[in-house]
Amino acid sequence: FFFYTLQLYIYGEILPDQFRTPNCTRVWGKGLPLVKMRDVGGVTLSWDPTSLMFSHGNLSERRRIADLDCSGETVVDLFAGIGYFTLHYLCNANASVVHACEINPNASHALKNNLRLNEHLFSGKCIVHSGDCRNAPTMEVADRVNLGLLPTAEDGFEAACRALKQKGGMLHIHGNAHVDAQSPQEKDIQRRKYARKLIAELREVLEDVKPGPRWQLTVMNITRVKSYAPRVEHVVVDVKVSQAAPTFGMKLRAIEYSVISLLAKALTVVSLAMYVRGIQRARYEEKMKDLLGITQTRRMSKIEKRRVEKLARERQETQDAILQASIQSIIEDAEQEVAAKGKR
């Protein structure tokens, strides 16, 4: 039941459409159907109960979001609704920028109206994206992503991974977990089991959307919000996404690759030097013949031949010394780089 200026509404079961439209009937009152309430931290929420749903059971989660410190952060709210969480990120958590995505045109209109009602409470910026969140221009902008959709937010996993900055960030993932245990310890075990399954699905999407880095997904917190149905709980799993530090095996493979690369470079230099040396030797011999006044029309005398061979030998010894020094320098550079990487 909602009361507002002598209006009485009765809620039925939420309709099974993509907008989760409420089955709501006004049984008392006149005028425009409108509910207005004061929420956590002085935030004002207003909506049409005949076309938009609102869950009072999410109060604990709205309080939790309001207590966060998001100063300097960019937040993407993939299923913003009328601003249940968007407004708390702005007004209480002090986010710098919030991208609010909402596919329901009625909810998007109410969201914009609520932003106007609360604009005196925040200094950040809110960008509303009306339409499917998977098409929103939020590529790699987010430090934090809110996925507040039930019974599951899996449809938003790809959009959430794309929205995260390349360094990673925080995901707040809502969902329904099957919990039928009796003791608190067993209930916690079932919630963690649900979180592990969620992490496995999220990792597949993340590695597909952001290939390359080795990603580390850490469950920071599992919060029970409310009972959704018998043996079903509405929970929020906070997942920290970050690039994993390289393991010893990864470092070893990097060193092996560096050594092979350096050896390949050294062999290339040696081969090229030998090829160039052969060309230079032939040209040198021709030049020596010209200097000695020898033409191709007559045969060299023994004295002339010895002089040419001596000059060529001296030239060869000089080139060999230069080549040996170059190869030694390449080997020393490779050893130093391998030693440095081994220490790291």
mmCIF file of C-alpha atoms in Angstrom:
data_model
loop_
_atom_site.group_PDB
_atom_site.id
_atom_site.type_symbol
_atom_site.label_atom_id
_atom_site.label_comp_id
_atom_site.label_asym_id
_atom_site.label_seq_id
_atom_site.Cartn_x
_atom_site.Cartn_y
_atom_site.Cartn_z
ATOM 1 C CA PHE A 1 0.000 0.000 0.000
ATOM 2 C CA PHE A 2 1.168 3.552 -0.759
ATOM 3 C CA PHE A 3 -0.475 6.647 0.674
ATOM 4 C CA TYR A 4 -0.023 10.103 -0.832
ATOM 5 C CA THR A 5 -2.532 12.955 -0.574
ATOM 6 C CA LEU A 6 -5.377 10.564 0.215
ATOM 7 C CA GLN A 7 -4.568 8.074 -2.525
ATOM 8 C CA LEU A 8 -4.633 4.340 -1.932
ATOM 9 C CA TYR A 9 -2.971 1.803 -4.256
ATOM 10 C CA ILE A 10 -2.994 -1.976 -4.108
ATOM 11 C CA TYR A 11 -0.071 -3.844 -5.620
ATOM 12 C CA GLY A 12 -0.420 -7.235 -7.240
ATOM 13 C CA GLU A 13 2.246 -9.510 -8.720
ATOM 14 C CA ILE A 14 4.760 -7.796 -11.018
ATOM 15 C CA LEU A 15 4.026 -8.424 -14.689
ATOM 16 C CA PRO A 16 6.489 -10.725 -16.526
ATOM 17 C CA ASP A 17 7.638 -8.157 -19.106
ATOM 18 C CA GLN A 18 11.097 -6.686 -19.712
ATOM 19 C CA PHE A 19 10.181 -3.557 -17.718
ATOM 20 C CA ARG A 20 8.902 -5.471 -14.637
ATOM 21 C CA THR A 21 5.745 -3.369 -14.828
ATOM 22 C CA PRO A 22 3.730 -3.392 -11.569
ATOM 23 C CA ASN A 23 0.194 -4.730 -11.425
ATOM 24 C CA CYS A 24 -1.094 -1.752 -9.468
ATOM 25 C CA THR A 25 -4.612 -0.422 -9.020
ATOM 26 C CA ARG A 26 -5.677 2.841 -7.402
ATOM 27 C CA VAL A 27 -8.679 2.207 -5.158
ATOM 28 C CA TRP A 28 -8.918 5.631 -3.526
ATOM 29 C CA GLY A 29 -7.996 9.158 -4.518
ATOM 30 C CA LYS A 30 -8.073 11.561 -7.422
ATOM 31 C CA GLY A 31 -5.650 13.456 -9.613
ATOM 32 C CA LEU A 32 -2.406 12.278 -11.182
ATOM 33 C CA PRO A 33 -1.112 8.950 -9.861
ATOM 34 C CA LEU A 34 2.034 9.977 -8.037
ATOM 35 C CA VAL A 35 4.020 8.822 -5.023
ATOM 36 C CA LYS A 36 6.656 11.002 -3.426
ATOM 37 C CA MET A 37 8.840 9.940 -0.514
ATOM 38 C CA ARG A 38 11.911 11.026 1.422
ATOM 39 C CA ASP A 39 14.646 8.401 1.249
ATOM 40 C CA VAL A 40 18.053 7.865 2.899
ATOM 41 C CA GLY A 41 20.222 10.947 3.275
ATOM 42 C CA GLY A 42 17.440 13.383 2.431
ATOM 43 C CA VAL A 43 17.034 12.094 -1.143
ATOM 44 C CA THR A 44 13.554 12.630 -2.605
ATOM 45 C CA LEU A 45 12.061 9.956 -4.863
ATOM 46 C CA SER A 46 8.957 10.434 -6.974
ATOM 47 C CA TRP A 47 7.286 7.981 -9.355
ATOM 48 C CA ASP A 48 4.015 6.788 -10.880
ATOM 49 C CA PRO A 49 3.055 3.580 -9.012
ATOM 50 C CA THR A 50 0.753 2.432 -11.817
ATOM 51 C CA SER A 51 3.618 2.122 -14.319
ATOM 52 C CA LEU A 52 6.806 1.824 -12.234
ATOM 53 C CA MET A 53 7.853 -0.577 -9.505
ATOM 54 C CA PHE A 54 9.517 0.338 -6.226
ATOM 55 C CA SER A 55 10.863 -2.032 -3.587
ATOM 56 C CA HIS A 56 10.973 -0.865 0.031
ATOM 57 C CA GLY A 57 12.945 -4.043 0.775
ATOM 58 C CA ASN A 58 16.018 -2.523 -0.905
ATOM 59 C CA LEU A 59 16.326 0.053 1.880
ATOM 60 C CA SER A 60 19.349 -1.655 3.471
ATOM 61 C CA GLU A 61 21.203 -1.685 0.148
ATOM 62 C CA ARG A 62 20.381 1.971 -0.519
ATOM 63 C CA ARG A 63 21.820 2.789 2.906
ATOM 64 C CA ARG A 64 24.937 0.752 2.129
ATOM 65 C CA ILE A 65 25.485 2.583 -1.157
ATOM 66 C CA ALA A 66 24.922 5.915 0.590
ATOM 67 C CA ASP A 67 27.716 5.066 3.062
ATOM 68 C CA LEU A 68 30.296 4.418 0.321
ATOM 69 C CA ASP A 69 32.998 6.941 -0.477
ATOM 70 C CA CYS A 70 33.066 7.322 -4.260
ATOM 71 C CA SER A 71 34.849 10.672 -4.343
ATOM 72 C CA GLY A 72 36.572 11.173 -7.693
ATOM 73 C CA GLU A 73 35.008 8.025 -9.148
ATOM 74 C CA THR A 74 32.977 7.439 -12.278
ATOM 75 C CA VAL A 75 30.063 5.076 -11.689
ATOM 76 C CA VAL A 76 27.941 3.259 -14.269
ATOM 77 C CA ASP A 77 24.461 2.218 -13.088
ATOM 78 C CA LEU A 78 23.311 -0.256 -15.743
ATOM 79 C CA PHE A 79 19.716 -0.636 -14.533
ATOM 80 C CA ALA A 80 19.027 2.753 -12.998
ATOM 81 C CA GLY A 81 15.219 2.689 -12.791
ATOM 82 C CA ILE A 82 13.931 5.876 -11.179
ATOM 83 C CA GLY A 83 17.306 6.435 -9.498
ATOM 84 C CA TYR A 84 17.140 4.092 -6.500
ATOM 85 C CA PHE A 85 20.941 3.825 -6.416
ATOM 86 C CA THR A 86 21.968 6.512 -8.915
ATOM 87 C CA LEU A 87 20.847 9.303 -6.599
ATOM 88 C CA HIS A 88 22.669 7.841 -3.596
ATOM 89 C CA TYR A 89 25.901 7.536 -5.585
ATOM 90 C CA LEU A 90 25.545 11.230 -6.412
ATOM 91 C CA CYS A 91 24.041 12.745 -3.256
ATOM 92 C CA ASN A 92 25.606 10.657 -0.493
ATOM 93 C CA ALA A 93 28.584 8.729 -1.923
ATOM 94 C CA ASN A 94 29.827 11.873 -3.760
ATOM 95 C CA ALA A 95 30.611 10.226 -7.101
ATOM 96 C CA SER A 96 32.043 12.652 -9.645
ATOM 97 C CA VAL A 97 30.163 11.230 -12.637
ATOM 98 C CA VAL A 98 27.330 8.713 -12.849
ATOM 99 C CA HIS A 99 26.202 7.154 -16.123
ATOM 100 C CA ALA A 100 22.604 6.029 -15.553
ATOM 101 C CA CYS A 101 21.262 3.541 -18.107
ATOM 102 C CA GLU A 102 17.536 2.783 -18.272
ATOM 103 C CA ILE A 103 15.584 0.981 -20.991
ATOM 104 C CA ASN A 104 12.076 1.774 -19.679
ATOM 105 C CA PRO A 105 11.019 5.184 -21.055
ATOM 106 C CA ASN A 106 8.671 5.793 -18.102
ATOM 107 C CA ALA A 107 11.448 5.068 -15.615
ATOM 108 C CA SER A 108 13.903 7.202 -17.590
ATOM 109 C CA HIS A 109 11.463 10.135 -17.426
ATOM 110 C CA ALA A 110 11.021 9.649 -13.652
ATOM 111 C CA LEU A 111 14.818 9.443 -13.223
ATOM 112 C CA LYS A 112 15.336 12.788 -14.927
ATOM 113 C CA ASN A 113 12.581 14.309 -12.775
ATOM 114 C CA ASN A 114 14.201 12.940 -9.592
ATOM 115 C CA LEU A 115 17.554 14.374 -10.635
ATOM 116 C CA ARG A 116 15.917 17.791 -10.863
ATOM 117 C CA LEU A 117 14.282 17.327 -7.457
ATOM 118 C CA ASN A 118 17.652 16.524 -5.839
ATOM 119 C CA GLU A 119 20.065 18.689 -7.826
ATOM 120 C CA HIS A 120 20.752 20.808 -4.737
ATOM 121 C CA LEU A 121 22.204 17.739 -2.971
ATOM 122 C CA PHE A 122 25.033 16.853 -5.346
ATOM 123 C CA SER A 123 27.837 18.543 -7.212
ATOM 124 C CA GLY A 124 28.688 15.678 -9.535
ATOM 125 C CA LYS A 125 27.386 15.044 -13.011
ATOM 126 C CA CYS A 126 24.763 12.530 -14.115
ATOM 127 C CA ILE A 127 24.479 11.386 -17.732
ATOM 128 C CA VAL A 128 21.242 9.536 -18.496
ATOM 129 C CA HIS A 129 21.344 6.947 -21.303
ATOM 130 C CA SER A 130 17.796 6.058 -22.316
ATOM 131 C CA GLY A 131 17.724 2.633 -23.953
ATOM 132 C CA ASP A 132 19.444 -0.737 -23.680
ATOM 133 C CA CYS A 133 22.541 -0.523 -21.465
ATOM 134 C CA ARG A 134 24.399 -2.799 -23.886
ATOM 135 C CA ASN A 135 24.320 0.003 -26.436
ATOM 136 C CA ALA A 136 25.300 2.826 -24.062
ATOM 137 C CA PRO A 137 28.571 4.713 -24.838
ATOM 138 C CA THR A 138 30.276 3.736 -21.595
ATOM 139 C CA MET A 139 33.414 1.975 -22.886
ATOM 140 C CA GLU A 140 36.199 1.915 -20.229
ATOM 141 C CA VAL A 141 34.914 4.865 -18.187
ATOM 142 C CA ALA A 142 33.930 3.216 -14.899
ATOM 143 C CA ASP A 143 35.686 2.763 -11.596
ATOM 144 C CA ARG A 144 32.513 1.121 -10.294
ATOM 145 C CA VAL A 145 29.515 -0.563 -11.960
ATOM 146 C CA ASN A 146 26.133 -1.231 -10.337
ATOM 147 C CA LEU A 147 24.085 -4.147 -11.725
ATOM 148 C CA GLY A 148 20.776 -3.880 -9.863
ATOM 149 C CA LEU A 149 18.531 -6.270 -11.783
ATOM 150 C CA LEU A 150 16.538 -9.267 -10.527
ATOM 151 C CA PRO A 151 16.241 -12.194 -10.718
ATOM 152 C CA THR A 152 19.677 -12.028 -12.395
ATOM 153 C CA ALA A 153 21.948 -9.348 -13.840
ATOM 154 C CA GLU A 154 23.764 -11.730 -16.230
ATOM 155 C CA ASP A 155 22.455 -9.855 -19.269
ATOM 156 C CA GLY A 156 24.524 -6.894 -18.096
ATOM 157 C CA PHE A 157 27.835 -8.738 -17.596
ATOM 158 C CA GLU A 158 29.220 -7.848 -21.026
ATOM 159 C CA ALA A 159 28.200 -4.183 -20.698
ATOM 160 C CA ALA A 160 29.712 -4.062 -17.200
ATOM 161 C CA CYS A 161 33.044 -5.543 -18.336
ATOM 162 C CA ARG A 162 33.229 -3.133 -21.253
ATOM 163 C CA ALA A 163 32.443 -0.199 -18.965
ATOM 164 C CA LEU A 164 35.261 -0.983 -16.507
ATOM 165 C CA LYS A 165 38.515 0.882 -16.982
ATOM 166 C CA GLN A 166 41.470 -1.119 -18.271
ATOM 167 C CA LYS A 167 42.918 -1.330 -14.759
ATOM 168 C CA GLY A 168 39.670 -2.880 -13.464
ATOM 169 C CA GLY A 169 37.292 -1.702 -10.764
ATOM 170 C CA MET A 170 34.387 -2.746 -8.525
ATOM 171 C CA LEU A 171 31.175 -4.522 -9.536
ATOM 172 C CA HIS A 172 28.035 -4.628 -7.352
ATOM 173 C CA ILE A 173 26.037 -7.546 -8.769
ATOM 174 C CA HIS A 174 22.447 -8.174 -7.633
ATOM 175 C CA GLY A 175 20.850 -11.585 -7.997
ATOM 176 C CA ASN A 176 18.640 -14.259 -6.481
ATOM 177 C CA ALA A 177 20.447 -17.023 -4.594
ATOM 178 C CA HIS A 178 18.884 -20.343 -3.627
ATOM 179 C CA VAL A 179 19.251 -20.573 0.157
ATOM 180 C CA ASP A 180 17.300 -23.290 1.953
ATOM 181 C CA ALA A 181 19.618 -24.056 4.881
ATOM 182 C CA GLN A 182 18.586 -23.541 8.487
ATOM 183 C CA SER A 183 21.737 -22.480 10.307
ATOM 184 C CA PRO A 184 23.502 -19.166 9.583
ATOM 185 C CA GLN A 185 26.738 -21.021 8.774
ATOM 186 C CA GLU A 186 25.063 -23.237 6.166
ATOM 187 C CA LYS A 187 23.309 -20.225 4.656
ATOM 188 C CA ASP A 188 26.676 -18.485 4.290
ATOM 189 C CA ILE A 189 28.059 -21.582 2.555
ATOM 190 C CA GLN A 190 25.190 -21.535 0.046
ATOM 191 C CA ARG A 191 25.651 -17.808 -0.615
ATOM 192 C CA ARG A 192 29.382 -18.337 -1.239
ATOM 193 C CA LYS A 193 28.546 -21.203 -3.599
ATOM 194 C CA TYR A 194 26.266 -18.839 -5.526
ATOM 195 C CA ALA A 195 29.064 -16.226 -5.611
ATOM 196 C CA ARG A 196 31.597 -18.759 -6.982
ATOM 197 C CA LYS A 197 29.222 -19.707 -9.802
ATOM 198 C CA LEU A 198 28.685 -16.034 -10.577
ATOM 199 C CA ILE A 199 32.458 -15.407 -10.639
ATOM 200 C CA ALA A 200 33.001 -18.293 -13.081
ATOM 201 C CA GLU A 201 30.410 -16.880 -15.497
ATOM 202 C CA LEU A 202 31.760 -13.366 -15.108
ATOM 203 C CA ARG A 203 35.352 -14.473 -15.787
ATOM 204 C CA GLU A 204 34.383 -16.028 -19.129
ATOM 205 C CA VAL A 205 32.729 -12.792 -20.232
ATOM 206 C CA LEU A 206 35.608 -10.632 -18.960
ATOM 207 C CA GLU A 207 38.309 -12.655 -20.740
ATOM 208 C CA ASP A 208 36.286 -12.463 -23.941
ATOM 209 C CA VAL A 209 35.610 -8.706 -23.688
ATOM 210 C CA LYS A 210 39.064 -7.705 -22.393
ATOM 211 C CA PRO A 211 41.544 -10.294 -23.711
ATOM 212 C CA GLY A 212 45.219 -10.038 -22.933
ATOM 213 C CA PRO A 213 45.676 -9.298 -19.231
ATOM 214 C CA ARG A 214 45.420 -12.032 -16.617
ATOM 215 C CA TRP A 215 42.410 -10.940 -14.556
ATOM 216 C CA GLN A 216 41.903 -11.502 -10.857
ATOM 217 C CA LEU A 217 38.302 -11.525 -9.539
ATOM 218 C CA THR A 218 37.919 -11.246 -5.774
ATOM 219 C CA VAL A 219 34.655 -11.460 -3.847
ATOM 220 C CA MET A 220 34.897 -8.609 -1.347
ATOM 221 C CA ASN A 221 31.469 -8.978 0.237
ATOM 222 C CA ILE A 222 28.164 -10.854 -0.033
ATOM 223 C CA THR A 223 25.206 -8.875 1.314
ATOM 224 C CA ARG A 224 21.758 -10.293 1.968
ATOM 225 C CA VAL A 225 19.216 -7.627 1.010
ATOM 226 C CA LYS A 226 15.885 -9.351 1.578
ATOM 227 C CA SER A 227 13.873 -12.533 1.098
ATOM 228 C CA TYR A 228 12.646 -12.660 -2.493
ATOM 229 C CA ALA A 229 10.606 -15.853 -2.280
ATOM 230 C CA PRO A 230 10.579 -19.058 -0.195
ATOM 231 C CA ARG A 231 14.168 -20.353 -0.121
ATOM 232 C CA VAL A 232 15.304 -17.525 -2.426
ATOM 233 C CA GLU A 233 17.295 -14.513 -1.223
ATOM 234 C CA HIS A 234 18.077 -11.243 -2.940
ATOM 235 C CA VAL A 235 21.834 -10.809 -2.463
ATOM 236 C CA VAL A 236 24.478 -8.398 -3.716
ATOM 237 C CA VAL A 237 27.955 -9.732 -4.514
ATOM 238 C CA ASP A 238 30.738 -7.129 -4.511
ATOM 239 C CA VAL A 239 33.472 -8.220 -6.940
ATOM 240 C CA LYS A 240 36.825 -6.486 -7.263
ATOM 241 C CA VAL A 241 38.304 -6.826 -10.755
ATOM 242 C CA SER A 242 42.047 -6.230 -11.131
ATOM 243 C CA GLN A 243 44.970 -7.323 -13.249
ATOM 244 C CA ALA A 244 46.780 -10.186 -11.545
ATOM 245 C CA ALA A 245 50.477 -9.863 -10.694
ATOM 246 C CA PRO A 246 52.704 -12.066 -12.911
ATOM 247 C CA THR A 247 53.555 -15.474 -11.428
ATOM 248 C CA PHE A 248 57.058 -16.996 -11.249
ATOM 249 C CA GLY A 249 56.241 -19.182 -14.259
ATOM 250 C CA MET A 250 55.142 -16.148 -16.274
ATOM 251 C CA LYS A 251 58.345 -14.301 -15.337
ATOM 252 C CA LEU A 252 60.433 -17.344 -16.332
ATOM 253 C CA ARG A 253 58.707 -17.579 -19.711
ATOM 254 C CA ALA A 254 59.316 -13.860 -20.247
ATOM 255 C CA ILE A 255 63.046 -14.345 -19.525
ATOM 256 C CA GLU A 256 63.232 -17.326 -21.890
ATOM 257 C CA TYR A 257 61.533 -15.293 -24.597
ATOM 258 C CA SER A 258 63.974 -12.422 -24.043
ATOM 259 C CA VAL A 259 66.998 -14.734 -24.279
ATOM 260 C CA ILE A 260 65.718 -16.349 -27.489
ATOM 261 C CA SER A 261 64.948 -12.941 -28.935
ATOM 262 C CA LEU A 262 68.418 -11.633 -28.116
ATOM 263 C CA LEU A 263 70.094 -14.731 -29.578
ATOM 264 C CA ALA A 264 68.053 -14.374 -32.746
ATOM 265 C CA LYS A 265 69.138 -10.737 -32.998
ATOM 266 C CA ALA A 266 72.771 -11.727 -32.466
ATOM 267 C CA LEU A 267 72.610 -14.412 -35.204
ATOM 268 C CA THR A 268 70.990 -11.926 -37.545
ATOM 269 C CA VAL A 269 73.778 -9.412 -36.894
ATOM 270 C CA VAL A 270 76.469 -12.064 -37.423
ATOM 271 C CA SER A 271 74.902 -13.300 -40.670
ATOM 272 C CA LEU A 272 74.513 -9.785 -41.970
ATOM 273 C CA ALA A 273 78.082 -8.904 -40.991
ATOM 274 C CA MET A 274 79.456 -11.972 -42.761
ATOM 275 C CA TYR A 275 77.438 -11.170 -45.876
ATOM 276 C CA VAL A 276 78.608 -7.562 -45.856
ATOM 277 C CA ARG A 277 82.182 -8.662 -45.201
ATOM 278 C CA GLY A 278 82.120 -10.933 -48.238
ATOM 279 C CA ILE A 279 80.911 -8.100 -50.449
ATOM 280 C CA GLN A 280 83.440 -5.682 -48.987
ATOM 281 C CA ARG A 281 86.275 -8.169 -49.478
ATOM 282 C CA ALA A 282 85.456 -8.631 -53.149
ATOM 283 C CA ARG A 283 85.256 -4.875 -53.674
ATOM 284 C CA TYR A 284 88.513 -4.367 -51.761
ATOM 285 C CA GLU A 285 90.362 -6.830 -53.910
ATOM 286 C CA GLU A 286 89.109 -5.105 -57.052
ATOM 287 C CA LYS A 287 90.220 -1.765 -55.638
ATOM 288 C CA MET A 288 93.680 -3.139 -54.809
ATOM 289 C CA LYS A 289 94.032 -4.418 -58.330
ATOM 290 C CA ASP A 290 93.190 -0.993 -59.693
ATOM 291 C CA LEU A 291 95.652 0.667 -57.317
ATOM 292 C CA LEU A 292 98.399 -1.665 -58.457
ATOM 293 C CA GLY A 293 97.575 -0.900 -62.072
ATOM 294 C CA ILE A 294 96.470 -4.451 -62.742
ATOM 295 C CA THR A 295 93.922 -4.997 -65.463
ATOM 296 C CA GLN A 296 91.733 -7.948 -66.195
ATOM 297 C CA THR A 297 93.448 -8.395 -69.570
ATOM 298 C CA ARG A 298 96.676 -9.800 -68.163
ATOM 299 C CA ARG A 299 97.711 -12.248 -65.498
ATOM 300 C CA MET A 300 99.103 -10.978 -62.156
ATOM 301 C CA SER A 301 102.712 -11.614 -61.367
ATOM 302 C CA LYS A 302 103.670 -13.449 -58.173
ATOM 303 C CA ILE A 303 104.862 -10.229 -56.535
ATOM 304 C CA GLU A 304 101.649 -8.415 -57.415
ATOM 305 C CA LYS A 305 99.577 -11.341 -56.179
ATOM 306 C CA ARG A 306 101.430 -11.405 -52.812
ATOM 307 C CA ARG A 307 100.897 -7.648 -52.394
ATOM 308 C CA VAL A 308 97.169 -7.975 -53.069
ATOM 309 C CA GLU A 309 96.877 -10.930 -50.694
ATOM 310 C CA LYS A 310 98.747 -9.058 -47.977
ATOM 311 C CA LEU A 311 96.517 -6.008 -48.265
ATOM 312 C CA ALA A 312 93.404 -8.221 -48.297
ATOM 313 C CA ARG A 313 94.646 -10.148 -45.225
ATOM 314 C CA GLU A 314 95.241 -6.934 -43.294
ATOM 315 C CA ARG A 315 91.791 -5.700 -44.243
ATOM 316 C CA GLN A 316 90.257 -9.034 -43.191
ATOM 317 C CA GLU A 317 91.991 -9.004 -39.796
ATOM 318 C CA THR A 318 90.679 -5.495 -39.119
ATOM 319 C CA GLN A 319 87.131 -6.503 -40.052
ATOM 320 C CA ASP A 320 87.326 -9.688 -37.932
ATOM 321 C CA ALA A 321 88.383 -7.668 -34.897
ATOM 322 C CA ILE A 322 85.470 -5.236 -35.362
ATOM 323 C CA LEU A 323 82.970 -8.105 -35.816
ATOM 324 C CA GLN A 324 84.257 -9.959 -32.753
ATOM 325 C CA ALA A 325 83.923 -6.818 -30.638
ATOM 326 C CA SER A 326 80.325 -6.304 -31.874
ATOM 327 C CA ILE A 327 79.332 -9.897 -31.065
ATOM 328 C CA GLN A 328 80.919 -9.682 -27.603
ATOM 329 C CA SER A 329 78.966 -6.461 -26.919
ATOM 330 C CA ILE A 330 75.659 -8.117 -27.940
ATOM 331 C CA ILE A 331 76.345 -11.137 -25.665
ATOM 332 C CA GLU A 332 77.188 -8.904 -22.709
ATOM 333 C CA ASP A 333 73.975 -6.866 -23.219
ATOM 334 C CA ALA A 334 71.929 -10.098 -23.335
ATOM 335 C CA GLU A 335 73.528 -11.400 -20.116
ATOM 336 C CA GLN A 336 72.825 -8.128 -18.332
ATOM 337 C CA GLU A 337 69.178 -8.070 -19.429
ATOM 338 C CA VAL A 338 68.623 -11.701 -18.379
ATOM 339 C CA ALA A 339 70.229 -11.010 -14.989
ATOM 340 C CA ALA A 340 68.043 -7.931 -14.465
ATOM 341 C CA LYS A 341 64.846 -9.813 -15.351
ATOM 342 C CA GLY A 342 65.875 -12.695 -13.098
ATOM 343 C CA LYS A 343 66.162 -10.299 -10.157
ATOM 344 C CA ARG A 344 62.666 -8.867 -10.877
#
